[in-house]
Short mmCIF file of C-alpha atoms in Angstrom, two decimals:
data_model
loop_
_atom_site.label_atom_id
_atom_site.label_comp_id
_atom_site.label_asym_id
_atom_site.label_seq_id
_atom_site.Cartn_x
_atom_site.Cartn_y
_atom_site.Cartn_z
CA UNK A 1 -2.11 92.59 203.63
CA UNK A 2 -0.96 89.98 201.15
CA UNK A 3 2.49 89.64 199.57
CA UNK A 4 1.20 87.72 196.62
CA UNK A 5 -2.27 87.31 195.20
CA UNK A 6 -3.16 85.33 192.11
CA UNK A 7 -6.69 85.30 190.75
CA UNK A 8 -8.13 83.29 187.89
CA UNK A 9 -4.77 82.95 186.16
CA UNK A 10 -4.57 80.90 182.98
CA UNK A 11 -1.71 80.06 180.65
CA UNK A 12 -1.72 77.85 177.57
CA UNK A 13 1.07 76.59 175.36
CA UNK A 14 -0.53 75.84 172.04
CA UNK A 15 -3.47 73.52 172.70
CA UNK A 16 -2.24 72.55 176.15
CA UNK A 17 -3.57 74.60 179.08
CA UNK A 18 -0.73 74.37 181.62
CA UNK A 19 -2.33 76.66 184.19
CA UNK A 20 -6.11 76.42 184.03
CA UNK A 21 -7.42 79.13 186.33
CA UNK A 22 -5.76 79.23 189.73
CA UNK A 23 -6.17 81.42 192.82
CA UNK A 24 -3.44 81.79 195.45
CA UNK A 25 -2.75 84.14 198.35
CA UNK A 26 0.42 84.53 200.38
CA UNK A 27 0.45 86.42 203.66
CA UNK A 28 3.58 87.83 205.27
CA UNK A 29 5.51 85.35 207.41
CA UNK A 30 3.92 82.19 206.12
CA UNK A 31 5.40 79.26 204.28
CA UNK A 32 3.19 78.21 201.42
CA UNK A 33 3.80 75.02 199.46
CA UNK A 34 2.57 74.24 195.98
CA UNK A 35 2.54 70.48 195.48
CA UNK A 36 1.85 68.50 192.39
CA UNK A 37 3.14 65.71 190.18
CA UNK A 38 5.56 66.45 187.33
CA UNK A 39 3.87 68.56 184.69
CA UNK A 40 1.12 69.80 187.02
CA UNK A 41 1.99 73.43 186.22
CA UNK A 42 4.00 74.36 189.34
CA UNK A 43 6.99 75.91 187.58
CA UNK A 44 4.80 77.79 185.12
CA UNK A 45 2.81 79.18 188.07
CA UNK A 46 6.05 80.37 189.63
CA UNK A 47 7.19 81.99 186.37
CA UNK A 48 3.83 83.73 186.09
CA UNK A 49 4.13 85.06 189.65
CA UNK A 50 7.59 86.45 188.88
CA UNK A 51 6.37 88.12 185.71
CA UNK A 52 8.64 86.04 183.46
CA UNK A 53 5.76 85.02 181.24
CA UNK A 54 2.45 86.70 180.58
CA UNK A 55 -0.81 85.10 181.71
CA UNK A 56 -3.56 84.61 179.11
CA UNK A 57 -6.14 85.64 181.71
CA UNK A 58 -6.39 86.63 185.36
CA UNK A 59 -4.55 89.03 187.64
CA UNK A 60 -1.36 88.72 189.65
CA UNK A 61 -0.11 91.17 192.26
CA UNK A 62 3.16 90.93 194.19
CA UNK A 63 3.68 93.41 197.05
CA UNK A 64 0.54 95.06 195.68
CA UNK A 65 2.28 95.75 192.36
CA UNK A 66 0.65 94.49 189.17
CA UNK A 67 2.57 91.63 187.51
CA UNK A 68 3.96 91.46 184.87
CA UNK A 69 3.65 95.24 184.28
CA UNK A 70 5.62 96.20 187.38
CA UNK A 71 7.22 92.81 188.00
CA UNK A 72 10.67 94.35 187.89
CA UNK A 73 10.00 96.53 190.95
CA UNK A 74 8.30 93.61 192.68
CA UNK A 75 11.29 91.32 192.02
CA UNK A 76 13.56 93.81 193.78
CA UNK A 77 11.97 92.58 197.05
CA UNK A 78 11.94 88.89 196.12
CA UNK A 79 14.53 86.12 196.11
CA UNK A 80 14.41 83.13 193.78
CA UNK A 81 15.96 79.67 194.08
CA UNK A 82 15.42 78.04 190.69
CA UNK A 83 14.91 74.34 190.08
CA UNK A 84 18.18 73.99 188.17
CA UNK A 85 21.30 75.54 189.66
CA UNK A 86 22.41 78.45 187.49
CA UNK A 87 25.38 79.79 189.40
CA UNK A 88 27.89 81.51 187.14
CA UNK A 89 30.83 79.13 186.58
CA UNK A 90 33.03 82.06 185.48
CA UNK A 91 33.02 83.46 189.03
CA UNK A 92 34.11 82.26 192.46
CA UNK A 93 31.68 81.53 195.28
CA UNK A 94 31.90 85.06 196.74
CA UNK A 95 31.90 86.71 193.30
CA UNK A 96 28.64 84.94 192.49
CA UNK A 97 27.04 86.74 195.42
CA UNK A 98 28.69 90.06 194.59
CA UNK A 99 27.74 90.05 190.91
CA UNK A 100 24.20 88.94 191.67
CA UNK A 101 23.83 91.74 194.19
CA UNK A 102 24.84 94.23 191.51
CA UNK A 103 21.90 93.06 189.39
CA UNK A 104 19.75 94.54 192.17
CA UNK A 105 21.61 97.82 191.94
CA UNK A 106 23.13 97.35 195.40
CA UNK A 107 26.34 99.19 196.25
CA UNK A 108 29.54 97.15 196.47
CA UNK A 109 30.19 98.40 200.02
CA UNK A 110 26.83 97.05 201.18
CA UNK A 111 27.44 93.76 199.36
CA UNK A 112 30.93 93.30 200.80
CA UNK A 113 29.38 93.78 204.24
CA UNK A 114 26.61 91.27 203.53
CA UNK A 115 28.59 88.49 201.83
CA UNK A 116 30.45 87.02 204.88
CA UNK A 117 27.21 86.40 206.80
CA UNK A 118 25.58 84.87 203.71
CA UNK A 119 28.56 82.55 203.23
CA UNK A 120 28.26 81.64 206.90
CA UNK A 121 24.55 80.94 206.40
CA UNK A 122 25.36 78.69 203.43
CA UNK A 123 28.02 76.83 205.42
CA UNK A 124 30.63 78.06 202.94
CA UNK A 125 32.50 80.46 205.23
CA UNK A 126 35.95 79.30 204.11
CA UNK A 127 35.03 78.64 200.49
CA UNK A 128 34.55 82.21 199.26
CA UNK A 129 37.46 82.04 196.83
CA UNK A 130 36.64 78.57 195.53
CA UNK A 131 35.60 77.84 192.00
CA UNK A 132 31.94 76.86 191.56
CA UNK A 133 33.04 73.61 189.92
CA UNK A 134 34.70 72.55 193.20
CA UNK A 135 31.37 72.57 195.09
CA UNK A 136 29.18 69.53 195.77
CA UNK A 137 25.51 69.51 194.77
CA UNK A 138 24.43 70.38 198.30
CA UNK A 139 26.91 73.27 198.51
CA UNK A 140 25.72 74.66 195.17
CA UNK A 141 22.14 74.50 196.41
CA UNK A 142 23.05 76.34 199.61
CA UNK A 143 24.97 78.96 197.66
CA UNK A 144 21.97 79.41 195.35
CA UNK A 145 19.84 79.95 198.45
CA UNK A 146 22.36 82.47 199.81
CA UNK A 147 22.36 84.21 196.42
CA UNK A 148 18.57 84.52 196.62
CA UNK A 149 19.04 86.36 199.94
CA UNK A 150 21.56 88.93 198.65
CA UNK A 151 18.87 91.64 198.39
CA UNK A 152 17.44 90.78 201.84
CA UNK A 153 14.11 89.81 200.23
CA UNK A 154 10.76 89.73 202.00
CA UNK A 155 9.45 86.90 199.85
CA UNK A 156 11.50 83.91 198.74
CA UNK A 157 10.45 81.62 195.90
CA UNK A 158 11.93 78.13 195.88
CA UNK A 159 11.31 75.77 192.97
CA UNK A 160 11.89 72.21 194.21
CA UNK A 161 14.69 73.29 196.53
CA UNK A 162 15.90 69.83 197.57
CA UNK A 163 15.40 67.77 194.40
CA UNK A 164 18.51 65.68 193.75
CA UNK A 165 20.08 66.21 197.17
CA UNK A 166 21.14 63.51 199.63
CA UNK A 167 19.27 63.28 202.99
CA UNK A 168 21.97 65.17 204.92
CA UNK A 169 21.91 68.03 202.43
CA UNK A 170 18.09 68.13 202.44
CA UNK A 171 17.94 68.37 206.22
CA UNK A 172 20.46 71.19 206.17
CA UNK A 173 18.37 73.13 203.61
CA UNK A 174 15.21 72.57 205.68
CA UNK A 175 16.97 73.83 208.78
CA UNK A 176 18.05 76.97 206.89
CA UNK A 177 14.54 77.55 205.57
CA UNK A 178 13.04 77.26 209.06
CA UNK A 179 15.71 79.71 210.18
CA UNK A 180 14.51 82.15 207.51
CA UNK A 181 10.89 81.72 208.56
CA UNK A 182 11.83 82.48 212.15
CA UNK A 183 13.42 85.71 210.89
CA UNK A 184 10.01 86.63 209.51
CA UNK A 185 10.65 85.84 205.84
CA UNK A 186 7.81 84.60 203.65
CA UNK A 187 8.38 81.47 201.58
CA UNK A 188 6.66 80.13 198.49
CA UNK A 189 7.97 76.71 197.58
CA UNK A 190 7.07 74.06 195.06
CA UNK A 191 7.90 70.46 195.76
CA UNK A 192 6.86 66.91 195.13
CA UNK A 193 8.36 65.72 198.39
CA UNK A 194 5.52 65.32 200.84
CA UNK A 195 7.77 65.16 203.89
CA UNK A 196 9.29 68.48 202.84
CA UNK A 197 5.85 70.08 202.57
CA UNK A 198 4.67 68.52 205.83
CA UNK A 199 7.76 69.74 207.71
CA UNK A 200 7.95 73.29 206.40
CA UNK A 201 4.62 74.54 205.13
CA UNK A 202 1.97 76.27 207.18
CA UNK A 203 -0.39 76.01 204.27
CA UNK A 204 -0.29 74.20 201.00
CA UNK A 205 -2.15 73.61 197.79
CA UNK A 206 -2.13 70.46 195.72
CA UNK A 207 -2.13 71.17 192.02
CA UNK A 208 -2.82 68.85 189.10
CA UNK A 209 -3.54 69.42 185.43
CA UNK A 210 -3.16 73.16 185.92
CA UNK A 211 -5.73 73.43 188.72
CA UNK A 212 -5.54 73.67 192.49
CA UNK A 213 -7.45 70.61 193.70
CA UNK A 214 -7.31 71.26 197.44
CA UNK A 215 -5.62 73.64 199.84
CA UNK A 216 -5.20 73.93 203.60
CA UNK A 217 -2.73 73.10 206.34
CA UNK A 218 -1.01 69.69 206.07
CA UNK A 219 -3.00 68.38 209.05
CA UNK A 220 -6.32 69.67 207.74
CA UNK A 221 -5.70 67.98 204.43
CA UNK A 222 -4.84 64.65 206.03
CA UNK A 223 -7.89 64.88 208.29
CA UNK A 224 -10.27 65.87 205.53
CA UNK A 225 -9.19 63.62 202.70
CA UNK A 226 -7.92 60.34 204.06
CA UNK A 227 -8.71 57.64 206.62
CA UNK A 228 -6.35 57.99 209.62
CA UNK A 229 -4.83 54.47 209.59
CA UNK A 230 -2.80 52.91 206.80
CA UNK A 231 -1.44 49.41 206.39
CA UNK A 232 1.02 48.76 203.57
CA UNK A 233 1.22 45.12 202.55
CA UNK A 234 3.86 43.60 200.26
CA UNK A 235 5.31 40.17 199.51
CA UNK A 236 4.21 37.16 197.44
CA UNK A 237 0.45 36.92 197.30
CA UNK A 238 -0.23 40.47 198.48
CA UNK A 239 -2.46 41.10 195.48
CA UNK A 240 -4.47 37.92 195.94
CA UNK A 241 -4.86 38.73 199.60
CA UNK A 242 -6.05 42.24 198.77
CA UNK A 243 -8.79 40.89 196.52
CA UNK A 244 -9.89 38.21 198.98
CA UNK A 245 -9.48 39.94 202.36
CA UNK A 246 -8.10 43.45 202.09
CA UNK A 247 -11.07 45.08 200.45
CA UNK A 248 -13.38 43.43 203.02
CA UNK A 249 -11.30 44.40 206.09
CA UNK A 250 -10.54 48.02 205.14
CA UNK A 251 -12.55 50.98 203.91
CA UNK A 252 -10.38 51.47 200.86
CA UNK A 253 -7.74 49.23 199.31
CA UNK A 254 -5.39 50.38 196.55
CA UNK A 255 -2.37 49.02 194.77
CA UNK A 256 0.79 50.85 193.65
CA UNK A 257 3.44 48.72 192.00
CA UNK A 258 3.67 45.61 194.16
CA UNK A 259 2.44 47.24 197.36
CA UNK A 260 -1.13 47.19 198.60
CA UNK A 261 -2.35 50.15 200.67
CA UNK A 262 -5.32 49.61 202.99
CA UNK A 263 -6.99 52.65 204.55
CA UNK A 264 -9.40 52.52 207.50
CA UNK A 265 -10.41 54.16 210.75
CA UNK A 266 -9.93 50.90 212.60
CA UNK A 267 -7.45 48.31 211.35
CA UNK A 268 -7.49 45.81 214.25
CA UNK A 269 -9.27 43.08 212.30
CA UNK A 270 -7.03 43.61 209.31
CA UNK A 271 -3.85 43.40 211.39
CA UNK A 272 -5.18 40.27 213.14
CA UNK A 273 -5.73 38.65 209.75
CA UNK A 274 -2.25 39.62 208.53
CA UNK A 275 -0.54 38.10 211.57
CA UNK A 276 -1.75 34.68 210.40
CA UNK A 277 0.02 35.09 207.08
CA UNK A 278 3.80 34.92 207.46
CA UNK A 279 4.38 35.18 203.69
CA UNK A 280 3.08 38.78 203.72
CA UNK A 281 5.08 41.71 205.10
CA UNK A 282 3.26 44.73 206.35
CA UNK A 283 3.75 48.18 207.80
CA UNK A 284 1.15 49.89 209.96
CA UNK A 285 1.36 53.68 210.17
CA UNK A 286 -0.83 56.76 210.42
CA UNK A 287 -1.93 58.49 207.25
CA UNK A 288 0.26 61.27 205.90
CA UNK A 289 0.28 63.86 203.17
CA UNK A 290 1.63 61.42 200.60
CA UNK A 291 -1.53 59.34 201.00
CA UNK A 292 -3.64 62.45 200.39
CA UNK A 293 -1.52 63.37 197.41
CA UNK A 294 -1.76 59.92 195.83
CA UNK A 295 -5.46 59.75 196.49
CA UNK A 296 -6.12 63.10 194.85
CA UNK A 297 -3.68 62.95 191.93
CA UNK A 298 -3.97 59.23 191.24
CA UNK A 299 -1.39 56.50 191.27
CA UNK A 300 -0.52 56.49 187.59
CA UNK A 301 3.01 57.32 186.58
CA UNK A 302 3.58 60.88 185.35
CA UNK A 303 6.17 61.64 182.72
CA UNK B 1 41.21 86.34 173.40
CA UNK B 2 44.28 84.62 171.95
CA UNK B 3 42.15 83.03 169.21
CA UNK B 4 40.62 86.39 168.38
CA UNK B 5 44.05 87.97 167.98
CA UNK B 6 46.40 85.27 166.73
CA UNK B 7 44.16 84.13 163.91
CA UNK B 8 43.76 87.47 162.11
CA UNK B 9 47.42 88.29 162.74
CA UNK B 10 48.56 85.07 161.07
CA UNK B 11 46.39 85.81 158.02
CA UNK B 12 47.60 89.39 157.84
CA UNK B 13 51.29 88.62 158.14
CA UNK B 14 51.11 85.38 156.14
CA UNK B 15 49.28 86.79 153.13
CA UNK B 16 50.81 90.23 153.52
CA UNK B 17 54.40 89.10 153.36
CA UNK B 18 53.90 85.86 151.45
CA UNK B 19 51.78 87.28 148.66
CA UNK B 20 52.81 90.91 149.00
CA UNK B 21 56.11 90.56 147.16
CA UNK B 22 54.35 89.15 144.12
CA UNK B 23 51.85 92.02 144.05
CA UNK B 24 53.94 95.16 144.21
CA UNK B 25 51.67 98.19 144.64
CA UNK B 26 48.77 96.54 142.87
CA UNK B 27 46.29 98.24 145.15
CA UNK B 28 47.51 101.82 145.32
CA UNK B 29 49.36 100.80 148.49
CA UNK B 30 51.49 97.85 149.61
CA UNK B 31 49.53 94.61 149.75
CA UNK B 32 50.26 94.18 153.45
CA UNK B 33 48.79 97.63 154.19
CA UNK B 34 45.77 96.68 152.06
CA UNK B 35 45.24 93.42 153.88
CA UNK B 36 45.93 94.97 157.31
CA UNK B 37 42.81 97.15 156.92
CA UNK B 38 40.80 94.11 155.82
CA UNK B 39 42.07 92.13 158.79
CA UNK B 40 41.02 94.83 161.27
CA UNK B 41 37.46 94.46 159.96
CA UNK B 42 37.40 90.68 159.68
CA UNK B 43 38.77 90.31 163.21
CA UNK B 44 35.89 92.43 164.49
CA UNK B 45 33.40 90.34 162.53
CA UNK B 46 34.87 87.09 163.90
CA UNK B 47 35.24 88.20 167.48
CA UNK B 48 31.74 89.75 167.75
CA UNK B 49 30.15 86.72 166.08
CA UNK B 50 31.95 84.22 168.32
CA UNK B 51 31.05 86.09 171.47
CA UNK B 52 27.39 86.58 170.54
CA UNK B 53 26.98 82.99 169.41
CA UNK B 54 29.17 80.53 171.33
CA UNK B 55 29.53 82.51 174.56
CA UNK B 56 26.03 83.96 174.36
CA UNK B 57 24.52 80.51 173.81
CA UNK B 58 26.49 79.19 176.79
CA UNK B 59 25.10 81.89 179.02
CA UNK B 60 21.57 81.63 177.64
CA UNK B 61 21.13 77.89 177.19
CA UNK B 62 23.86 75.83 178.87
CA UNK B 63 24.57 77.74 182.08
CA UNK B 64 21.13 79.40 182.32
CA UNK B 65 22.87 82.59 183.41
CA UNK B 66 20.20 84.70 181.73
CA UNK B 67 17.48 82.90 183.69
CA UNK B 68 19.31 83.72 186.91
CA UNK B 69 19.65 87.38 185.95
CA UNK B 70 15.97 87.63 184.98
CA UNK B 71 15.01 86.65 188.53
CA UNK B 72 16.63 89.91 189.63
CA UNK B 73 14.95 93.20 188.68
CA UNK B 74 16.40 92.97 185.17
CA UNK B 75 14.49 92.28 181.95
CA UNK B 76 15.43 90.15 178.98
CA UNK B 77 15.78 93.35 176.93
CA UNK B 78 18.43 94.61 179.37
CA UNK B 79 20.30 91.31 179.09
CA UNK B 80 20.28 91.46 175.29
CA UNK B 81 21.49 95.06 175.27
CA UNK B 82 24.30 93.98 177.62
CA UNK B 83 25.23 90.96 175.48
CA UNK B 84 25.37 93.08 172.31
CA UNK B 85 27.45 95.78 173.97
CA UNK B 86 29.77 93.22 175.52
CA UNK B 87 30.33 91.38 172.22
CA UNK B 88 30.88 94.70 170.43
CA UNK B 89 33.38 95.94 173.01
CA UNK B 90 35.27 92.66 172.96
CA UNK B 91 35.48 92.86 169.17
CA UNK B 92 36.61 96.48 169.44
CA UNK B 93 39.53 95.25 171.53
CA UNK B 94 40.42 92.71 168.82
CA UNK B 95 40.20 95.36 166.13
CA UNK B 96 42.34 97.78 168.14
CA UNK B 97 44.96 95.09 168.76
CA UNK B 98 45.26 94.39 165.03
CA UNK B 99 45.37 98.15 164.38
CA UNK B 100 48.20 98.57 166.90
CA UNK B 101 50.23 95.78 165.31
CA UNK B 102 49.62 97.35 161.90
CA UNK B 103 50.75 100.73 163.30
CA UNK B 104 53.88 99.13 164.77
CA UNK B 105 54.67 97.74 161.32
CA UNK B 106 54.30 101.23 159.86
CA UNK B 107 51.10 100.36 157.99
CA UNK B 108 49.02 103.17 159.51
CA UNK B 109 49.66 106.40 157.64
CA UNK B 110 48.18 109.09 159.89
CA UNK B 111 46.16 109.98 163.00
CA UNK B 112 43.08 109.86 160.79
CA UNK B 113 43.11 106.17 161.75
CA UNK B 114 41.75 107.13 165.19
CA UNK B 115 38.39 107.53 163.47
CA UNK B 116 38.37 103.77 162.87
CA UNK B 117 37.49 103.33 166.57
CA UNK B 118 33.82 104.41 166.28
CA UNK B 119 33.62 102.53 162.98
CA UNK B 120 34.92 99.39 164.68
CA UNK B 121 32.41 99.74 167.51
CA UNK B 122 29.53 100.13 165.08
CA UNK B 123 30.77 97.15 163.06
CA UNK B 124 30.98 95.13 166.27
CA UNK B 125 27.39 96.06 167.18
CA UNK B 126 26.17 95.01 163.73
CA UNK B 127 27.83 91.59 163.91
CA UNK B 128 26.88 91.10 167.57
CA UNK B 129 23.23 91.73 166.70
CA UNK B 130 23.38 89.32 163.77
CA UNK B 131 25.07 86.70 165.96
CA UNK B 132 22.37 87.05 168.62
CA UNK B 133 19.70 86.43 165.99
CA UNK B 134 21.40 83.10 165.22
CA UNK B 135 21.80 82.34 168.94
CA UNK B 136 18.09 82.94 169.52
CA UNK B 137 17.29 80.31 166.88
CA UNK B 138 20.03 77.80 167.71
CA UNK B 139 19.03 74.39 169.04
CA UNK B 140 22.70 73.55 169.78
CA UNK B 141 26.26 74.70 169.16
CA UNK B 142 26.37 72.79 165.84
CA UNK B 143 23.90 75.28 164.39
CA UNK B 144 26.55 78.03 164.36
CA UNK B 145 28.59 76.17 161.75
CA UNK B 146 25.84 76.92 159.19
CA UNK B 147 26.09 80.62 159.86
CA UNK B 148 29.87 80.60 159.67
CA UNK B 149 29.94 78.59 156.46
CA UNK B 150 27.02 80.29 154.72
CA UNK B 151 27.37 83.88 155.94
CA UNK B 152 30.71 84.68 157.53
CA UNK B 153 33.05 82.87 155.12
CA UNK B 154 31.38 84.27 151.95
CA UNK B 155 31.60 87.77 153.46
CA UNK B 156 35.28 87.19 154.09
CA UNK B 157 35.71 86.61 150.33
CA UNK B 158 33.22 89.09 148.91
CA UNK B 159 33.66 92.20 151.00
CA UNK B 160 37.15 93.35 150.09
CA UNK B 161 39.17 91.88 152.95
CA UNK B 162 41.79 90.13 150.78
CA UNK B 163 41.22 91.80 147.42
CA UNK B 164 39.12 94.66 146.01
CA UNK B 165 35.44 93.98 145.39
CA UNK B 166 35.68 95.25 141.78
CA UNK B 167 37.27 91.91 140.89
CA UNK B 168 33.82 90.33 141.08
CA UNK B 169 31.09 90.13 138.39
CA UNK B 170 28.60 93.02 138.56
CA UNK B 171 25.82 90.96 140.18
CA UNK B 172 28.06 89.80 143.00
CA UNK B 173 29.30 93.33 143.54
CA UNK B 174 25.71 94.41 144.06
CA UNK B 175 25.24 91.67 146.65
CA UNK B 176 28.49 92.68 148.33
CA UNK B 177 27.25 96.26 148.56
CA UNK B 178 24.45 95.03 150.83
CA UNK B 179 26.76 93.24 153.26
CA UNK B 180 27.92 94.95 156.46
CA UNK B 181 31.56 93.90 156.17
CA UNK B 182 31.84 95.75 152.83
CA UNK B 183 30.91 99.01 154.51
CA UNK B 184 33.29 98.45 157.40
CA UNK B 185 36.16 97.82 154.97
CA UNK B 186 35.17 100.82 152.85
CA UNK B 187 35.58 103.03 155.91
CA UNK B 188 38.56 101.50 157.69
CA UNK B 189 40.89 101.09 154.69
CA UNK B 190 41.02 104.74 153.60
CA UNK B 191 41.16 105.91 157.23
CA UNK B 192 44.30 103.82 157.77
CA UNK B 193 45.74 105.17 154.52
CA UNK B 194 45.36 108.87 155.42
CA UNK B 195 42.24 109.38 153.28
CA UNK B 196 38.73 110.50 154.19
CA UNK B 197 36.46 107.69 152.93
CA UNK B 198 34.18 108.39 149.99
CA UNK B 199 30.49 108.41 150.99
CA UNK B 200 31.36 107.79 154.62
CA UNK B 201 27.89 108.85 155.77
CA UNK B 202 26.23 106.17 153.67
CA UNK B 203 28.61 103.47 154.96
CA UNK B 204 28.04 104.49 158.57
CA UNK B 205 24.29 104.52 158.00
CA UNK B 206 24.40 101.00 156.54
CA UNK B 207 26.34 99.70 159.55
CA UNK B 208 23.96 101.45 161.93
CA UNK B 209 21.00 99.96 160.07
CA UNK B 210 22.44 96.47 160.40
CA UNK B 211 23.08 97.03 164.12
CA UNK B 212 19.57 98.34 164.83
CA UNK B 213 17.58 95.92 162.69
CA UNK B 214 19.51 92.82 163.74
CA UNK B 215 19.14 93.77 167.39
CA UNK B 216 15.36 94.18 167.03
CA UNK B 217 15.08 90.80 165.32
CA UNK B 218 17.26 89.16 167.97
CA UNK B 219 15.06 90.69 170.67
CA UNK B 220 11.85 89.40 169.08
CA UNK B 221 13.24 85.87 168.60
CA UNK B 222 14.77 85.70 172.08
CA UNK B 223 11.56 86.91 173.73
CA UNK B 224 9.67 84.23 171.85
CA UNK B 225 12.18 81.61 172.94
CA UNK B 226 12.47 82.50 176.63
CA UNK B 227 9.37 84.38 177.73
CA UNK B 228 6.61 82.26 176.25
#
């Protein structure tokens, strides 16, 4: 059984093909992450899955219902946390949940019973009567997440759920999402935070220029696409050192901004060389998803 | 709500009493009764247009409320139907408030005026639909000024709110006959003056046509804007 299946889906805006033929599958209970730089087509993919825009080609099914034809029925079992908060400023915190629940055709009695536990979940137990404008960014995000749960969905879509939040707020959201996964919910999230994807996702796909470049578990991707050891070198002369020594002592040597990244299976010789050079600062760590991401999507700035 | 009520009231009472004494029975009725009927219609036009444009644009573009609703099992068509109905019902409230004040001043001649209620609702739907067309095309709030200046204000002058349309040259009268506010006034004024309106079926049909066509256009433009 799959909750969501996407096959050969394409979508163009004018000349620009934003989604250029992608395949995705989501099984119940898993957390799937769609990663990609800005403009890779993540949000458009999400809109296609929800039936908010029609694909030019390909098929989409959610809960085995064809999308967009029966997207409305499918959305009744889904929750969505959009990229930009769109809580209704005309209503209080609790009213936002109540009114949103009515959009699902849920009875007020059921909603009144559900709202206290959702406010608790969002850490807003005493804020039910507050105006939306009185909430911090993190609180709004948590309320948006609670709002997405008002219909007790099986599948939750999150579009960059922690963008713009401070570290405390991000950790709180992650904790809540893990909580949802342990309750058996299925999550589809887009992000460009690698630590977020690494922490939460069972499986992920990296997308660029409208295509899925690779997919797999975070560990598989790191193992398959990058050397295990990384040394980051910065400071005056880092570039000159990279040209003279770095490329010789490592398997791959790349530069982003003023930092040099050296990748290798064994970095002993490289570290030994660096210890003789006090003008250079360095950081030795194991390879992570960000290294994979940068390797596959390039180091150029995306606008 | 205050803006929707106070503004038409000030016009009605100001012109009605200020100008009324200089125009004794020039219109087959007192000038204030004449202008009261016009004000009922213009207040509906204003209130429906404001709601469909400024408030609708806020919900669609600024607050992204429509986006949030579309993530629930609700379609854009549903949202547009709701916006039109909401703007029309809000304008009906404005129209009824003006009608009540007019009745309190003794300017409503008979219970025939109750029939203005469906007319007001239909008028509200027509202007709500037209407002939503403009909203669907608007890049920002500033855009609405064009519609007010080029469409709403001329209608205010040409459609018999302040003075009868037969004051205008023939060509302009023909243009006025194609405008929705003319048909609303042609229905509401006699109804408030204890008269069954002449050709009421045609006037109702024109208002209904405006409501249906403008809604369809608004739907097409909004779908293009949000669902592409």
